[in-house]
């Protein structure tokens, strides 16, 4: 069974479109995260949720809106996509913020 | 502020060589947690180890070992008798109690050839 899953794995879209990435974890963890990995492999946290509450919002443009319908799911909606949004987006989860995080397989977003 | 530095951008070794990946961290917190993750060419991020700041004991897991030294703010990772399957980007990361988030280093790309 997959611990942290993301859909879709690949997303190719035009500038200006709106898209969503879904994430689910079956580990029973309380905390979930979104990370962005750029073309140079640099990983940076975007958001963190604990029990459906937003804990961290790392000065991400408000075109990015996370939504946590329950503690097993954390979705990422992106409005008005820009070229610079092209990256790999990783979802992760952990029991507490200081525990090891388990990552999903990543979603490669390409904005044309 | 917390920071992680992985000064080695890329390392190439021949199979069976030992290799050490360096990680230096900065934090003012006395309680913190250090991690290593592996990202193979397939792209997933694989958790390798977690250490807390109160436990300086070195750890060995098979061919992998980690050396944590608070005096030099370092958490280095050694692979003994490297194998081609070890080829990946390795990330060191830091989490502190106050920041409540993982700060990653820039990663070290390890290439192991036959």
Short mmCIF file of C-alpha atoms in Angstrom, two decimals:
data_model
loop_
_atom_site.label_atom_id
_atom_site.label_comp_id
_atom_site.label_asym_id
_atom_site.label_seq_id
_atom_site.Cartn_x
_atom_site.Cartn_y
_atom_site.Cartn_z
CA UNK A 1 0.00 0.00 0.00
CA UNK A 2 1.29 3.45 -0.92
CA UNK A 3 1.93 5.57 2.16
CA UNK A 4 1.76 9.01 0.56
CA UNK A 5 0.20 9.27 -2.88
CA UNK A 6 -0.15 12.20 -5.25
CA UNK A 7 -2.11 12.68 -8.44
CA UNK A 8 -1.37 13.41 -11.14
CA UNK A 9 2.27 12.40 -11.57
CA UNK A 10 2.68 14.70 -14.57
CA UNK A 11 0.79 17.87 -15.39
CA UNK A 12 1.35 19.88 -18.55
CA UNK A 13 -0.72 23.00 -18.99
CA UNK A 14 -0.84 26.44 -20.53
CA UNK A 15 -0.04 29.72 -18.80
CA UNK A 16 -3.06 31.25 -17.15
CA UNK A 17 -4.83 27.97 -16.45
CA UNK A 18 -5.94 26.76 -13.02
CA UNK A 19 -4.90 23.29 -11.84
CA UNK A 20 -5.02 21.10 -8.74
CA UNK A 21 -2.76 18.43 -7.30
CA UNK A 22 -4.17 15.93 -4.83
CA UNK A 23 -2.36 14.26 -1.96
CA UNK A 24 -3.42 11.48 0.38
CA UNK A 25 -1.59 9.70 3.19
CA UNK A 26 -2.65 6.47 4.87
CA UNK A 27 -0.08 6.63 7.67
CA UNK A 28 -2.42 8.23 10.20
CA UNK A 29 -0.12 11.24 10.47
CA UNK A 30 -1.32 14.55 11.85
CA UNK A 31 0.88 16.86 9.80
CA UNK A 32 1.08 17.29 6.02
CA UNK A 33 3.23 19.48 3.81
CA UNK A 34 3.75 20.79 0.32
CA UNK A 35 7.25 21.33 -1.04
CA UNK A 36 8.49 22.76 -4.33
CA UNK A 37 11.63 21.40 -5.98
CA UNK A 38 13.04 23.64 -8.68
CA UNK A 39 15.15 22.72 -11.69
CA UNK A 40 18.33 22.93 -9.60
CA UNK A 41 16.89 20.36 -7.17
CA UNK A 42 16.46 22.91 -4.41
CA UNK A 43 13.66 21.85 -2.03
CA UNK A 44 11.63 24.47 -0.24
CA UNK A 45 8.60 24.15 1.98
CA UNK A 46 5.45 25.92 0.84
CA UNK A 47 2.79 24.95 3.37
CA UNK A 48 2.29 22.85 6.44
CA UNK A 49 -1.00 21.68 7.94
CA UNK A 50 -1.60 20.07 11.28
CA UNK A 51 -4.97 18.41 11.78
CA UNK A 52 -6.47 20.45 8.96
CA UNK A 53 -5.10 23.75 10.31
CA UNK A 54 -2.58 25.85 8.40
CA UNK A 55 0.66 26.04 10.39
CA UNK A 56 3.19 27.30 7.87
CA UNK A 57 2.74 29.51 4.82
CA UNK A 58 6.15 30.34 3.44
CA UNK A 59 5.43 33.57 1.57
CA UNK A 60 3.98 31.67 -1.32
CA UNK A 61 2.00 33.76 -3.85
CA UNK A 62 -1.69 33.67 -3.04
CA UNK A 63 -2.31 32.04 -6.41
CA UNK A 64 -1.42 28.88 -4.48
CA UNK A 65 -4.14 27.71 -2.13
CA UNK A 66 -3.87 24.54 -0.08
CA UNK A 67 -6.99 22.79 1.13
CA UNK A 68 -7.22 20.07 3.74
CA UNK A 69 -10.67 18.44 3.80
CA UNK A 70 -9.47 16.00 6.48
CA UNK A 71 -6.17 15.15 8.06
CA UNK A 72 -5.43 12.44 5.50
CA UNK A 73 -5.70 14.79 2.53
CA UNK A 74 -3.93 17.97 1.51
CA UNK A 75 -4.65 19.32 -1.95
CA UNK A 76 -2.92 22.16 -3.75
CA UNK A 77 -4.81 24.44 -6.09
CA UNK A 78 -2.91 26.85 -8.32
CA UNK A 79 -4.62 29.73 -10.11
CA UNK A 80 -3.37 31.63 -13.14
CA UNK A 81 -0.34 29.42 -13.71
CA UNK A 82 2.92 31.12 -14.69
CA UNK A 83 6.03 29.80 -16.40
CA UNK A 84 7.95 30.05 -13.12
CA UNK A 85 5.56 27.61 -11.47
CA UNK A 86 7.13 24.79 -13.49
CA UNK A 87 8.71 22.48 -10.91
CA UNK A 88 8.22 19.20 -9.10
CA UNK A 89 5.77 19.47 -6.21
CA UNK A 90 6.07 17.03 -3.35
CA UNK A 91 3.54 16.25 -0.69
CA UNK A 92 4.77 14.83 2.61
CA UNK A 93 3.45 13.81 6.00
CA UNK A 94 4.79 13.22 9.51
CA UNK A 95 3.34 12.37 12.88
CA UNK A 96 4.67 15.54 14.52
CA UNK A 97 6.63 18.35 12.86
CA UNK A 98 9.92 17.09 14.33
CA UNK A 99 9.46 13.51 13.13
CA UNK A 100 10.72 12.18 9.84
CA UNK A 101 8.62 13.17 6.88
CA UNK A 102 7.50 10.68 4.28
CA UNK A 103 7.20 12.02 0.78
CA UNK A 104 4.87 11.29 -2.08
CA UNK A 105 6.27 10.46 -5.53
CA UNK A 106 6.05 14.07 -6.70
CA UNK A 107 4.05 15.85 -9.41
CA UNK A 108 6.03 17.31 -12.28
CA UNK A 109 4.24 20.48 -13.39
CA UNK A 110 5.18 22.01 -16.73
CA UNK A 111 3.68 25.34 -17.68
CA UNK A 112 3.94 26.22 -21.37
CA UNK B 1 17.25 31.39 11.30
CA UNK B 2 18.31 27.92 10.36
CA UNK B 3 20.60 26.93 7.54
CA UNK B 4 22.09 23.76 6.08
CA UNK B 5 25.19 23.76 3.92
CA UNK B 6 26.24 20.90 1.68
CA UNK B 7 29.40 22.25 0.13
CA UNK B 8 29.96 19.28 -2.18
CA UNK B 9 27.83 19.78 -5.25
CA UNK B 10 28.86 16.60 -7.00
CA UNK B 11 31.06 13.62 -6.13
CA UNK B 12 32.16 10.84 -8.46
CA UNK B 13 33.61 7.59 -7.15
CA UNK B 14 34.35 4.17 -8.50
CA UNK B 15 32.38 1.26 -7.12
CA UNK B 16 33.68 -0.14 -3.82
CA UNK B 17 35.24 3.16 -2.79
CA UNK B 18 34.16 4.76 0.47
CA UNK B 19 32.64 8.22 0.23
CA UNK B 20 31.68 10.85 2.79
CA UNK B 21 29.03 13.47 2.20
CA UNK B 22 29.42 16.58 4.32
CA UNK B 23 26.66 18.51 6.05
CA UNK B 24 27.08 21.61 8.20
CA UNK B 25 24.12 23.21 9.92
CA UNK B 26 23.36 26.47 11.71
CA UNK B 27 20.75 27.06 14.37
CA UNK B 28 20.45 28.91 17.64
CA UNK B 29 18.00 26.38 19.04
CA UNK B 30 19.26 23.85 21.54
CA UNK B 31 16.67 21.30 20.46
CA UNK B 32 16.79 20.33 16.83
CA UNK B 33 16.59 17.34 14.53
CA UNK B 34 18.82 16.38 11.63
CA UNK B 35 17.87 14.22 8.69
CA UNK B 36 19.29 12.66 5.56
CA UNK B 37 17.20 11.89 2.50
CA UNK B 38 18.11 10.13 -0.75
CA UNK B 39 16.68 11.10 -4.13
CA UNK B 40 17.54 8.46 -6.75
CA UNK B 41 17.21 9.19 -10.48
CA UNK B 42 13.60 7.98 -10.33
CA UNK B 43 12.82 11.12 -8.33
CA UNK B 44 11.26 9.98 -5.07
CA UNK B 45 12.59 11.21 -1.74
CA UNK B 46 13.60 8.41 0.60
CA UNK B 47 14.10 8.97 4.33
CA UNK B 48 17.41 7.58 5.62
CA UNK B 49 17.95 8.78 9.17
CA UNK B 50 16.84 11.19 11.90
CA UNK B 51 18.96 12.34 14.87
CA UNK B 52 18.03 14.68 17.67
CA UNK B 53 20.41 17.23 19.12
CA UNK B 54 20.74 15.38 22.42
CA UNK B 55 21.97 12.19 20.87
CA UNK B 56 25.48 12.46 19.49
CA UNK B 57 25.98 8.74 19.19
CA UNK B 58 27.11 7.74 15.74
CA UNK B 59 24.91 5.37 13.83
CA UNK B 60 25.64 2.54 11.44
CA UNK B 61 23.14 0.85 9.19
CA UNK B 62 24.70 -1.68 6.86
CA UNK B 63 27.05 0.20 4.53
CA UNK B 64 25.75 3.57 5.76
CA UNK B 65 27.08 5.44 8.77
CA UNK B 66 26.51 8.89 10.19
CA UNK B 67 28.81 11.04 12.27
CA UNK B 68 27.11 13.76 14.32
CA UNK B 69 29.41 16.33 15.96
CA UNK B 70 27.82 19.25 17.77
CA UNK B 71 31.22 20.87 18.32
CA UNK B 72 31.57 21.44 14.58
CA UNK B 73 27.82 21.57 13.77
CA UNK B 74 28.24 18.73 11.33
CA UNK B 75 26.26 15.63 10.47
CA UNK B 76 28.27 13.74 7.89
CA UNK B 77 27.19 10.65 6.00
CA UNK B 78 29.56 7.90 4.88
CA UNK B 79 28.84 5.14 2.43
CA UNK B 80 31.26 2.24 2.68
CA UNK B 81 32.03 0.13 -0.37
CA UNK B 82 29.81 2.22 -2.62
CA UNK B 83 27.64 0.58 -5.25
CA UNK B 84 26.12 1.84 -8.49
CA UNK B 85 22.69 1.79 -6.81
CA UNK B 86 23.95 4.45 -4.39
CA UNK B 87 23.99 6.96 -7.25
CA UNK B 88 21.54 9.66 -6.22
CA UNK B 89 21.22 13.16 -4.84
CA UNK B 90 21.54 13.17 -1.07
CA UNK B 91 19.95 15.89 1.03
CA UNK B 92 20.74 16.87 4.58
CA UNK B 93 17.93 18.68 6.43
CA UNK B 94 17.33 20.43 9.74
CA UNK B 95 14.19 20.94 11.80
CA UNK B 96 14.10 23.02 14.95
CA UNK B 97 11.45 23.32 17.60
CA UNK B 98 10.78 26.95 16.87
CA UNK B 99 10.78 26.74 13.08
CA UNK B 100 8.64 23.60 12.87
CA UNK B 101 9.75 22.99 9.32
CA UNK B 102 12.43 21.13 7.41
CA UNK B 103 15.18 23.26 5.92
CA UNK B 104 17.06 21.35 3.25
CA UNK B 105 20.61 21.73 2.05
CA UNK B 106 21.21 22.09 -1.65
CA UNK B 107 22.04 18.41 -2.03
CA UNK B 108 25.11 16.44 -3.12
CA UNK B 109 24.91 14.44 -6.31
CA UNK B 110 26.78 11.15 -5.93
CA UNK B 111 27.77 9.27 -9.06
CA UNK B 112 29.11 5.75 -8.58
CA UNK B 113 30.61 4.13 -11.66
CA UNK B 114 31.90 0.65 -12.38
#
